Short mmCIF file of C-alpha atoms in Angstrom, two decimals:
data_model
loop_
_atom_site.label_atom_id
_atom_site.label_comp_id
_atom_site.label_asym_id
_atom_site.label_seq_id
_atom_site.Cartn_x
_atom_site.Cartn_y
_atom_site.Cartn_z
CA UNK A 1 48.86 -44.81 -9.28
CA UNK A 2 50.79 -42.13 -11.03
CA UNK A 3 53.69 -43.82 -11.84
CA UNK A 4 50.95 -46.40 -13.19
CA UNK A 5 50.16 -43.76 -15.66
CA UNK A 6 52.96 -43.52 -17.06
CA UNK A 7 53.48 -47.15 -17.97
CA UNK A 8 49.32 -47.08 -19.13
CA UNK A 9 50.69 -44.33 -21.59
CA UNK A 10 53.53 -46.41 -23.04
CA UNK A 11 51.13 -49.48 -23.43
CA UNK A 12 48.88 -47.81 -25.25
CA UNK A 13 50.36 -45.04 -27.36
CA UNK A 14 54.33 -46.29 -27.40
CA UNK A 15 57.33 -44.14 -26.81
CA UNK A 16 57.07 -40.58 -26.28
CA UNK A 17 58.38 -38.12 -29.28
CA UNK A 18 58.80 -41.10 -31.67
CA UNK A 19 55.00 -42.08 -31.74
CA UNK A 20 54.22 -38.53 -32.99
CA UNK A 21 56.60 -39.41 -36.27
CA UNK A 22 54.81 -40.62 -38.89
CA UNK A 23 55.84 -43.96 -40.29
CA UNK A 24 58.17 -44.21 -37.31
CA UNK A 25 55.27 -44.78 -34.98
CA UNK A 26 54.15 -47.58 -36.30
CA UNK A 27 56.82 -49.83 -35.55
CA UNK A 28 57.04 -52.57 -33.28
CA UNK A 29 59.03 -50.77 -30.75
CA UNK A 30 57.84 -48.24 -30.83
CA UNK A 31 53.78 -48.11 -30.73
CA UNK A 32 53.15 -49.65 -27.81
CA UNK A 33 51.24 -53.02 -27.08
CA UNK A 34 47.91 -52.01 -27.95
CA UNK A 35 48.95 -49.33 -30.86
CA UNK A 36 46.26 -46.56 -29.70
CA UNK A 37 47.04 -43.25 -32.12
CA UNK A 38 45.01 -40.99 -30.21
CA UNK A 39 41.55 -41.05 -27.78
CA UNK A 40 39.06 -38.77 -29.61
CA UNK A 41 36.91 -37.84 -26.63
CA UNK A 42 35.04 -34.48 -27.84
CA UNK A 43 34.75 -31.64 -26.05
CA UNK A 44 31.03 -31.54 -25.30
CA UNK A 45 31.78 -34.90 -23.94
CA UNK A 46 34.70 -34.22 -21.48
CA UNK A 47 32.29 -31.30 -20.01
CA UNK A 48 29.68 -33.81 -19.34
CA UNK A 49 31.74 -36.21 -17.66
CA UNK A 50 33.63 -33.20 -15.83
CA UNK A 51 30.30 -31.93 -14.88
CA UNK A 52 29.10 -35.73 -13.48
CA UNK A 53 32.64 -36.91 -11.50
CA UNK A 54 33.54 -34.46 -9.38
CA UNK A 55 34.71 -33.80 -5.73
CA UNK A 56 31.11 -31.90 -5.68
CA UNK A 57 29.03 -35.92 -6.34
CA UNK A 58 29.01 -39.02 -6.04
CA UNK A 59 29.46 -40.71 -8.95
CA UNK A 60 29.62 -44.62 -10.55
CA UNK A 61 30.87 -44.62 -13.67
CA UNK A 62 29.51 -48.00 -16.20
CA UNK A 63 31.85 -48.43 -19.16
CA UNK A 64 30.79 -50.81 -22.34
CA UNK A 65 33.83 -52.52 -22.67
CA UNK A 66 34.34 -53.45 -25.89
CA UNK A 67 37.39 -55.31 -26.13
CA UNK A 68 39.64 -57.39 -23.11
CA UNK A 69 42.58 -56.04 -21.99
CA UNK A 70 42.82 -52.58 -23.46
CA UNK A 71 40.12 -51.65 -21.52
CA UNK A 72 41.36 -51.09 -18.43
CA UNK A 73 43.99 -49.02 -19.77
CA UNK A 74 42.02 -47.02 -21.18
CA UNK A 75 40.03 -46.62 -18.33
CA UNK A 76 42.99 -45.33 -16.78
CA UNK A 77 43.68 -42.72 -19.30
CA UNK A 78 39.83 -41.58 -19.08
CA UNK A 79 40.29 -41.37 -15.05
CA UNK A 80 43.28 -38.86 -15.27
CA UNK A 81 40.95 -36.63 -16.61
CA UNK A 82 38.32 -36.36 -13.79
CA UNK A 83 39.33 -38.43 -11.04
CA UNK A 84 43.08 -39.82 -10.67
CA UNK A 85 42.54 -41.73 -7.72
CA UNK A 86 39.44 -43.54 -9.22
CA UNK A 87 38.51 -47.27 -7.54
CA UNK A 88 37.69 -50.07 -9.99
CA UNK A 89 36.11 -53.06 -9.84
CA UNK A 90 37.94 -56.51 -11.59
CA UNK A 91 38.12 -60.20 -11.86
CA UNK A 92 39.24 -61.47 -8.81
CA UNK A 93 41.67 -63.67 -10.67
CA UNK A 94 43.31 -60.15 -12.09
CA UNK A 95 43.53 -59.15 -7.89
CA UNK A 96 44.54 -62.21 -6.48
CA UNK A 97 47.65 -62.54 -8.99
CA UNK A 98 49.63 -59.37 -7.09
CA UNK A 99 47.10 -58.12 -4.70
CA UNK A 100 49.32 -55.76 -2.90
CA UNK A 101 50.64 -53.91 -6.43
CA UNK A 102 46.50 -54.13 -7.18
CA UNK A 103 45.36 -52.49 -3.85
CA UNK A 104 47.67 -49.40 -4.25
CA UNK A 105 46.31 -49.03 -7.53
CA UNK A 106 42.60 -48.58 -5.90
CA UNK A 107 41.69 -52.40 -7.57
CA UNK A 108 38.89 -54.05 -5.69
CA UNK A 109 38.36 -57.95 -6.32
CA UNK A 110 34.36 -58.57 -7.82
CA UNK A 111 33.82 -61.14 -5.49
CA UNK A 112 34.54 -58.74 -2.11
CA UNK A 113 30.83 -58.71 -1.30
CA UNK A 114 29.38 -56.50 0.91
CA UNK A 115 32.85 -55.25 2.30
CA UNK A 116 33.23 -54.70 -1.18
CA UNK A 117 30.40 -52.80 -1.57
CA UNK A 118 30.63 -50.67 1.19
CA UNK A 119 34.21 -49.37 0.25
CA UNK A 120 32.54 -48.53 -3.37
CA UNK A 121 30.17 -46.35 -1.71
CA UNK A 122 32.56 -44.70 0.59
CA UNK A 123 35.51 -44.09 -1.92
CA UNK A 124 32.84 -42.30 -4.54
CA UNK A 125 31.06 -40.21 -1.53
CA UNK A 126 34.29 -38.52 -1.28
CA UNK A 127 34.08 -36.90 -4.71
CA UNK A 128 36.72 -39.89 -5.42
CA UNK A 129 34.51 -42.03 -8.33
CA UNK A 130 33.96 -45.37 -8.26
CA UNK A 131 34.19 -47.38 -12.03
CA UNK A 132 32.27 -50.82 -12.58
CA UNK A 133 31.87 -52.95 -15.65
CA UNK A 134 28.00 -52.92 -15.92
CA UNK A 135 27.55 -55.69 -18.86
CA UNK A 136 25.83 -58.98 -17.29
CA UNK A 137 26.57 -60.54 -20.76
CA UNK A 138 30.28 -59.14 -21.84
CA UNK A 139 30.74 -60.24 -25.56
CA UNK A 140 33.80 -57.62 -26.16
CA UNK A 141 31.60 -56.41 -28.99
CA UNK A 142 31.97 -52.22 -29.77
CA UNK A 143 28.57 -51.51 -31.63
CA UNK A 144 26.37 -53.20 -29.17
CA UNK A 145 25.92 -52.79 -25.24
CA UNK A 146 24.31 -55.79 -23.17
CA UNK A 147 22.09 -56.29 -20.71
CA UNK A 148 23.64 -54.80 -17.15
CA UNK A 149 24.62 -56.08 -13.41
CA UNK A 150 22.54 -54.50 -10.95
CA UNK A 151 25.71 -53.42 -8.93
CA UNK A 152 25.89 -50.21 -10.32
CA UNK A 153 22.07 -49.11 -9.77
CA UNK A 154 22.72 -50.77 -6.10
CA UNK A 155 25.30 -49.09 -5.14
CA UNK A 156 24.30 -45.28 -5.92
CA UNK A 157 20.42 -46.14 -4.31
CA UNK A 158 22.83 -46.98 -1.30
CA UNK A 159 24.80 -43.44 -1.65
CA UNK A 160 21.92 -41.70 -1.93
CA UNK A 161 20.81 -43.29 1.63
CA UNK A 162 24.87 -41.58 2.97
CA UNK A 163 25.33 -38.74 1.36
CA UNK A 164 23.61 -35.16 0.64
CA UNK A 165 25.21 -34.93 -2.36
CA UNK A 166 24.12 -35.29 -6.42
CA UNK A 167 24.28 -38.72 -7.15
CA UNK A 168 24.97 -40.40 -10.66
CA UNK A 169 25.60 -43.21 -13.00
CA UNK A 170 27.38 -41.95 -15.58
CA UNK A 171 27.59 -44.09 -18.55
CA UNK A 172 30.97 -44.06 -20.80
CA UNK A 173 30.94 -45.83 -24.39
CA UNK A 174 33.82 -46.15 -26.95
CA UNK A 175 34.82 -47.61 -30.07
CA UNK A 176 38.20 -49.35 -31.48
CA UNK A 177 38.34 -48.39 -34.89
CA UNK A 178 41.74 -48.91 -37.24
CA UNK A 179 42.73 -46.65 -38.81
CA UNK A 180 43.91 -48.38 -42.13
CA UNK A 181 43.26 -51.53 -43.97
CA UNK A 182 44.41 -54.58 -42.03
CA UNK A 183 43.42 -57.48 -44.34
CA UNK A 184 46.45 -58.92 -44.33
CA UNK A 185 46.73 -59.04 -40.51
CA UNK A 186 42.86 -60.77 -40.44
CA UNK A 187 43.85 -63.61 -43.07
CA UNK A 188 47.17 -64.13 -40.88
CA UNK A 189 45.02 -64.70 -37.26
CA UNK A 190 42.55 -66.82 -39.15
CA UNK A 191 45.29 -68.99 -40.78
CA UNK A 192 46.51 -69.55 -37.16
CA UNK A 193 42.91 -70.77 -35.79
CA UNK A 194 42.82 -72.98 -38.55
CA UNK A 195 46.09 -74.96 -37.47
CA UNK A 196 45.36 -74.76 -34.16
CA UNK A 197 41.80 -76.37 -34.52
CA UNK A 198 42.88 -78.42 -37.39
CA UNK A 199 40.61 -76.70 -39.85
CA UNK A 200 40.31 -76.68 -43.66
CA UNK A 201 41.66 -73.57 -45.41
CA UNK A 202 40.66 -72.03 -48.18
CA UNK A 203 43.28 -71.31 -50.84
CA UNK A 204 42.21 -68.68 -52.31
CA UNK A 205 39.38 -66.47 -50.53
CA UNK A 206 38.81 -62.98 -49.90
CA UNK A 207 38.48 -61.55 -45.70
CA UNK A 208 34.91 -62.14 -45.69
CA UNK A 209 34.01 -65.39 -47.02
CA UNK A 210 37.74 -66.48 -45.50
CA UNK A 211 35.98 -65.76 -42.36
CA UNK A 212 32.47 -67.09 -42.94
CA UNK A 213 34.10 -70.61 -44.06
CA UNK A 214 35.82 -70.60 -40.60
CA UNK A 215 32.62 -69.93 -38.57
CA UNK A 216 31.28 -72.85 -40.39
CA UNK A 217 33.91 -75.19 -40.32
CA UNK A 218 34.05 -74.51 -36.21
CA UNK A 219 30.57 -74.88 -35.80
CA UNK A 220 30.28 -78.18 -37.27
CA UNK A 221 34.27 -79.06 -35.46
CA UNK A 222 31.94 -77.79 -32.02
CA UNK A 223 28.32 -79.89 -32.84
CA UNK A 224 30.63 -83.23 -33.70
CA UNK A 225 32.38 -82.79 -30.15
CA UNK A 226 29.25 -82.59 -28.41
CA UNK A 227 27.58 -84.78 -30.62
CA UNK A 228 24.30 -82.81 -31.91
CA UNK A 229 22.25 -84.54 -34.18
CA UNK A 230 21.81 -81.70 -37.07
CA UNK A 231 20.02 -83.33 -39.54
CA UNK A 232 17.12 -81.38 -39.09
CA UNK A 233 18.67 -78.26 -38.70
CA UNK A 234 18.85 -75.51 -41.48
CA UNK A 235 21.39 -75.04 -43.31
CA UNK A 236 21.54 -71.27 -43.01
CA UNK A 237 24.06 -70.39 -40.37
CA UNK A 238 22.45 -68.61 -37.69
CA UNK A 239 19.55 -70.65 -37.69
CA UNK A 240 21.17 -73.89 -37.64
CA UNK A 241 23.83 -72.45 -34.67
CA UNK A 242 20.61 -71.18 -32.75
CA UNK A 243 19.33 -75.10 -33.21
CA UNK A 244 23.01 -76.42 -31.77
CA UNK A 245 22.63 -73.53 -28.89
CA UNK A 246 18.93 -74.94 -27.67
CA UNK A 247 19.49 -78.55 -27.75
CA UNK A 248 23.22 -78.21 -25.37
CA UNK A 249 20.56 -75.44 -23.21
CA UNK A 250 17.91 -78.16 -22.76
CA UNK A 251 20.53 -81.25 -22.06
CA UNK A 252 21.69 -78.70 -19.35
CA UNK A 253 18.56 -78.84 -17.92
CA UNK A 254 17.88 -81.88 -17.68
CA UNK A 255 20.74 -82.57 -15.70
CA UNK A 256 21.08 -79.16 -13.08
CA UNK A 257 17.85 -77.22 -12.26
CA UNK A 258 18.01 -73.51 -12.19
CA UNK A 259 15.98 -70.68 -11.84
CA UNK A 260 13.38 -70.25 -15.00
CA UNK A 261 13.78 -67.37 -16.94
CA UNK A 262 13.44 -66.72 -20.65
CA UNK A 263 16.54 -64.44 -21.02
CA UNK A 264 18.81 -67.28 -22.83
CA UNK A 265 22.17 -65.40 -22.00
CA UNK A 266 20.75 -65.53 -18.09
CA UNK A 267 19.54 -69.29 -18.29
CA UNK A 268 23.21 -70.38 -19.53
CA UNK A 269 25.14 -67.90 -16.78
CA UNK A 270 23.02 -69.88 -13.87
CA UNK A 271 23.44 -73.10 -15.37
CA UNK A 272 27.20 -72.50 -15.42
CA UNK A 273 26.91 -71.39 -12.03
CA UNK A 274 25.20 -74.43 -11.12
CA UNK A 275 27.71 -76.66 -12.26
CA UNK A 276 30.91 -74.69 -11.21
CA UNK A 277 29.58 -75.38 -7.74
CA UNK A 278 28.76 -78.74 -8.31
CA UNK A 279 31.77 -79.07 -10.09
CA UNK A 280 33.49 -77.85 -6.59
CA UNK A 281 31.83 -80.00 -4.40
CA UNK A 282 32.79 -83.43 -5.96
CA UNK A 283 36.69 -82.39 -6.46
CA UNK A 284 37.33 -83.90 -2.76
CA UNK A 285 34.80 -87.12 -3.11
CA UNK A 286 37.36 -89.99 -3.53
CA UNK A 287 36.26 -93.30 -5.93
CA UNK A 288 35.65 -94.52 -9.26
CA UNK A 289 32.02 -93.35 -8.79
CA UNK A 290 33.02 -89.60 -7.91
CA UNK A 291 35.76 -89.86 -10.80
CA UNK A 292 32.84 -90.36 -13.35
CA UNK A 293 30.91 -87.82 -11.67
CA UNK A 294 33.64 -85.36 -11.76
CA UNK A 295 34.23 -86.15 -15.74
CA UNK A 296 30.28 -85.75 -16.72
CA UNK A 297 30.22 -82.35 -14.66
CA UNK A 298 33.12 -80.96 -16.53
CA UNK A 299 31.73 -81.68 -19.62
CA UNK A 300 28.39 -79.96 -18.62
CA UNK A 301 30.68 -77.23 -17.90
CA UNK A 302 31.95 -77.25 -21.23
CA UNK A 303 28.87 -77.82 -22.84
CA UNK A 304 27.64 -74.18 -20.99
CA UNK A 305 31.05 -72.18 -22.12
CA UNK A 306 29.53 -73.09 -25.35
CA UNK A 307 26.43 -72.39 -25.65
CA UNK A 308 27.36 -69.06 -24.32
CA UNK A 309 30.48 -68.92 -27.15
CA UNK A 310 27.22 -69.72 -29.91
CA UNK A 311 25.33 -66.63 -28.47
CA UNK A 312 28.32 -64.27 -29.03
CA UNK A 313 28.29 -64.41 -32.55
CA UNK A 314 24.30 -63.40 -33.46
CA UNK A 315 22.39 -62.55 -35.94
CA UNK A 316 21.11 -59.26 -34.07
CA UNK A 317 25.01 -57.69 -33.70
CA UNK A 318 26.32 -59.71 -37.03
CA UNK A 319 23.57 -59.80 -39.44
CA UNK A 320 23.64 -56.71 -41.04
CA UNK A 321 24.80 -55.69 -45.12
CA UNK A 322 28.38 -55.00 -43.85
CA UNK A 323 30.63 -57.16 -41.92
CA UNK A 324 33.58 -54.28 -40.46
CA UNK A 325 37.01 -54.86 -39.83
CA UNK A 326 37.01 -53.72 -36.35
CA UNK A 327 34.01 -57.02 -36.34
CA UNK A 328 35.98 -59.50 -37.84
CA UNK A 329 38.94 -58.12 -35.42
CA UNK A 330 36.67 -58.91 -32.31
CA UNK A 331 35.34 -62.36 -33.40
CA UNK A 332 38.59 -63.41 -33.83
CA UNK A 333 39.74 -62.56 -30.52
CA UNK A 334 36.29 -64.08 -28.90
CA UNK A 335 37.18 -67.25 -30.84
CA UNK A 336 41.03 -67.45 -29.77
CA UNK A 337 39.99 -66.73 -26.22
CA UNK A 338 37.08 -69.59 -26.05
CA UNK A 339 38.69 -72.17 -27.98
CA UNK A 340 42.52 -71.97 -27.84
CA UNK A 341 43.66 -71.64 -24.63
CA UNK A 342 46.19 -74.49 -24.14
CA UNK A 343 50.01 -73.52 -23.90
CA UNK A 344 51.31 -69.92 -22.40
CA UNK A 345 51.39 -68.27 -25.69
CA UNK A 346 47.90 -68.38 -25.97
CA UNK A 347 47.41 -67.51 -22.38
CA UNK A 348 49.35 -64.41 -23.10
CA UNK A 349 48.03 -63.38 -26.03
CA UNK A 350 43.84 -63.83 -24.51
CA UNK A 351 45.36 -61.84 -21.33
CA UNK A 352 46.62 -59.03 -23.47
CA UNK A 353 45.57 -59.33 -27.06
CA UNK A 354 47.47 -57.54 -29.91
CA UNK A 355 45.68 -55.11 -32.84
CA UNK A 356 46.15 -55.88 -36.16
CA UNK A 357 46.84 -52.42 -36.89
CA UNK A 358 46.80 -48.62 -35.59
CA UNK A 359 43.78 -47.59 -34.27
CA UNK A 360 41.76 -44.56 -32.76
CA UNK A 361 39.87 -45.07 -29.39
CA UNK A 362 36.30 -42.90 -30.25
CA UNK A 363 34.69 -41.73 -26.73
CA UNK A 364 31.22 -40.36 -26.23
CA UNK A 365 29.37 -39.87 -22.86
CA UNK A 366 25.83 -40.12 -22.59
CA UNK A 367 24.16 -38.11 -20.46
CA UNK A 368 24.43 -38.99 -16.79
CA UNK A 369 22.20 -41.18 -14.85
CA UNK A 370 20.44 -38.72 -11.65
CA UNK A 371 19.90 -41.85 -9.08
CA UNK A 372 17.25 -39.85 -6.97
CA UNK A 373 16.50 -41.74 -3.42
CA UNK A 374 13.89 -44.69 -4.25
CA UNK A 375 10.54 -44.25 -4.17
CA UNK A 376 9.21 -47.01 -6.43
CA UNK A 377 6.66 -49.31 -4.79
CA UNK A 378 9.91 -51.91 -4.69
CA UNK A 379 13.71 -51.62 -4.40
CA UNK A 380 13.81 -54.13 -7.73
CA UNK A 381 10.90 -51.78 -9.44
CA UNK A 382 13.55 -48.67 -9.57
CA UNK A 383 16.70 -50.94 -9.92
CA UNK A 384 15.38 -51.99 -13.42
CA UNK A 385 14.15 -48.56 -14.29
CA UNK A 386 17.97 -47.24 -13.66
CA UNK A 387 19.45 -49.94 -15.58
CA UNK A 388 16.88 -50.07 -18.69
CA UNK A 389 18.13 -46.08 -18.49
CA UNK A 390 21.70 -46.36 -18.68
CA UNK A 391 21.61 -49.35 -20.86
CA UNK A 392 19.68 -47.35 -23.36
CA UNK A 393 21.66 -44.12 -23.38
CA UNK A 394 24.49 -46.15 -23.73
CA UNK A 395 23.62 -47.47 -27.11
CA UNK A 396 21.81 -44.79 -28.07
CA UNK A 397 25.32 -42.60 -27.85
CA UNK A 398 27.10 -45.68 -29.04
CA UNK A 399 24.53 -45.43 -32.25
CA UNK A 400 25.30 -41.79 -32.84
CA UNK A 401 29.28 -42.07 -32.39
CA UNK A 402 29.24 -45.23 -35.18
CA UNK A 403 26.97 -42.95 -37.52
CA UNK A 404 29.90 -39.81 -36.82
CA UNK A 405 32.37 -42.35 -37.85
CA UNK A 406 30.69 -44.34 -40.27
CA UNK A 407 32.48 -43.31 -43.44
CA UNK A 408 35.74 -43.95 -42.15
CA UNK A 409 34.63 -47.53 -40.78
CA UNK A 410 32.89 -48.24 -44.46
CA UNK A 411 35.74 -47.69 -46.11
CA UNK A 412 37.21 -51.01 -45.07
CA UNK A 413 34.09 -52.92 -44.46
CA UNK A 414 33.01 -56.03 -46.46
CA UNK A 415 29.99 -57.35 -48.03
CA UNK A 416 28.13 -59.59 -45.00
CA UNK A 417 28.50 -63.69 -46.61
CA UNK A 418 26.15 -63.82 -43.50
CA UNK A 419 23.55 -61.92 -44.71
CA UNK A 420 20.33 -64.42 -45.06
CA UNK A 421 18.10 -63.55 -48.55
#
């Protein structure tokens, strides 16, 4: 795990010496993969999390996650400061692909179960912390957090059953931001997605509406593929990608029955769920008839990955005066991940995506989480209550950090083409 540290370092900041050298550091050899100038974690935020993960509690630290890849090395860089020899929770894809070099490095798979569990709440009774990605709904936005797993709230109830010790969930939030004006890099990613969908390009355009013609012309690429009838729709963006969203939700259902629930984002994960396992159980059935079956299923499944690619671009995180760089940045990324995935480049490049420019990794930690033994009238009563909580100082502190840095962020921001008068 140390020498792991060393290699985080390189990834994120670049070479040593050089990357302190002003126009030096910003070349390509030398400012790492993910071009990080510096983590800005304050000082009245390092106490709290000092204060929270310490050999002296048990602690389960939740994350926001705004963007794949770099995450985890930051969350690396975070651990050296309270707890080195941290546990993590991650895909069990990431595991499975070099699960001895993982296990040294204190990686547990998120399908491990109760075994799983169990370590978890073990490894963070020893003072040792335990970090989970809390966000049911991960968008890889950085102003807004989403609704939560329940792991997190599950596992320090269950610590709080083992140990005599103060028991938290301490919430972590941070923010990309670049540090310069990368307009050049944005028109260059979205002239790529537009010859690799085989969409129309704008010749001359600023960012902004650059980027709002290619939202359009890939949500009317995605409603002829699934053939939506949108003749009834509105014509104003979010309104008529809301319409596409419903009518590929209520095909769904009419085809796989799940459990009701008027959370959209949770309707479309168990109908995805639903037909990954369905999907599963017909990949041994031999015939024409199982062949069909097999074809309609995957389609369902790609009819789901959609309607959950619609409800990452909303109106509630997108529909403000100002679209940001460090926005546009994201929803290009979200874009290349769901829809271009063909080929290794583009594997490579949604495994470990690139910035567009130098950027500063802003840190803030909420106040911690006390998980006291339950006494609600139900385990699920105090569960919710725990993860309403941390959800809430999560934003909140996300809210306060993007006011801190707001004239910075403005200074590159765009007028919202979005914006519905």
């Amino acid at each position: 795990m140390r020498a792991l540290d060393v290699v985080n370092r390189w990834l994120l900041f670049g070479v040593p010496l050089l990357r302190k050298i002003p126009f030096i550091r910003d070349l390509p050899f030398v400012h790492g993969h993910f071009w990080v100038r510096a983590i800005d974690l304050p000082a009245c935020d390092r106490a709290t999390l000092c204060a929270a993960v310490n050999p002296g509690t048990v602690a389960f630290i939740g994350p926001n996650h705004p963007e794949f890849g770099t995450d985890w090395l930051v969350d690396k860089e975070i651990s050296t400061v309270v707890a080195p020899r941290m546990a993590s929770w991650a895909d069990r894809g990431i595991v499975a692909a070099a699960p001895a070099f993982w296990g040294k490095n204190n990686l547990i798979a998120n399908d491990g179960g109760d075994e799983a569990k169990e370590y978890s709440v073990a490894w963070a009774g020893k003072g040792e912390g335990v970090l989970l990605h809390p966000e049911g709904s991960v968008r890889w936005t950085n102003d807004s957090v989403h609704p939560l797993f329940p792991g997190i709230a599950q596992m320090a109830l269950k610590a709080t059953e083992q140990f005599d010790k103060l028991v938290y969930i301490v919430p972590i939030v941070w923010k990309y931001r670049y540090v310069g004006d990368v307009s050049v890099r944005l028109m260059r990613e979205m002239l790529l997605i537009e010859r690799a969908l085989g969409l129309a390009a704008p010749e001359r355009s600023s960012v902004a509406l650059r980027f709002h013609a290619l939202q359009l012309n890939i949500l009317s690429r995605q409603i002829r593929h699934f053939a939506f009838d949108d003749d009834d729709a509105s014509d104003r963006f979010f309104a008529r990608q809301l319409a596409f969203q419903r009518w590929l939700v209520v095909q769904l259902e009419m085809r796989h029955t799940v459990e009701p629930t008027v959370d959209v984002d949770k309707r479309i994960a168990r109908l995805a769920s639903v037909i990954r396992r369905a999907l599963a159980n017909t990949k041994a059935e031999p015939g024409a008839d199982a062949a069909a079956l097999r074809t309609q299923v995957k389609h369902d499944l790609a009819m789901a990955e959609e309607a959950k690619r619609l409800g990452e671009f909303s109106a509630d995180v997108y529909g403000s005066d100002l679209l940001t760089q460090e926005q546009l940045s994201e929803s290009l990324k979200r874009i290349r991940d769901r829809l271009m995935r063909k080929g290794w480049k583009n594997v490579l490049s949604n495994m470990l995506p690139r910035p567009l420019g130098p950027r500063v990794v802003h840190v803030a930690v909420p106040k911690p989480v006390r998980v006291m033994p339950n006494e609600a009238p139900t385990l699920g009563d105090y569960e919710r209550r725990l993860l309403v909580l941390t959800r809430m100082r999560m934003q909140r502190a996300l809210d306060e950090l993007n006011v801190r840095i707001a004239p910075e962020v403005r200074r590159f921001a765009h007028a919202n083409p979005f914006v519905e008068q």
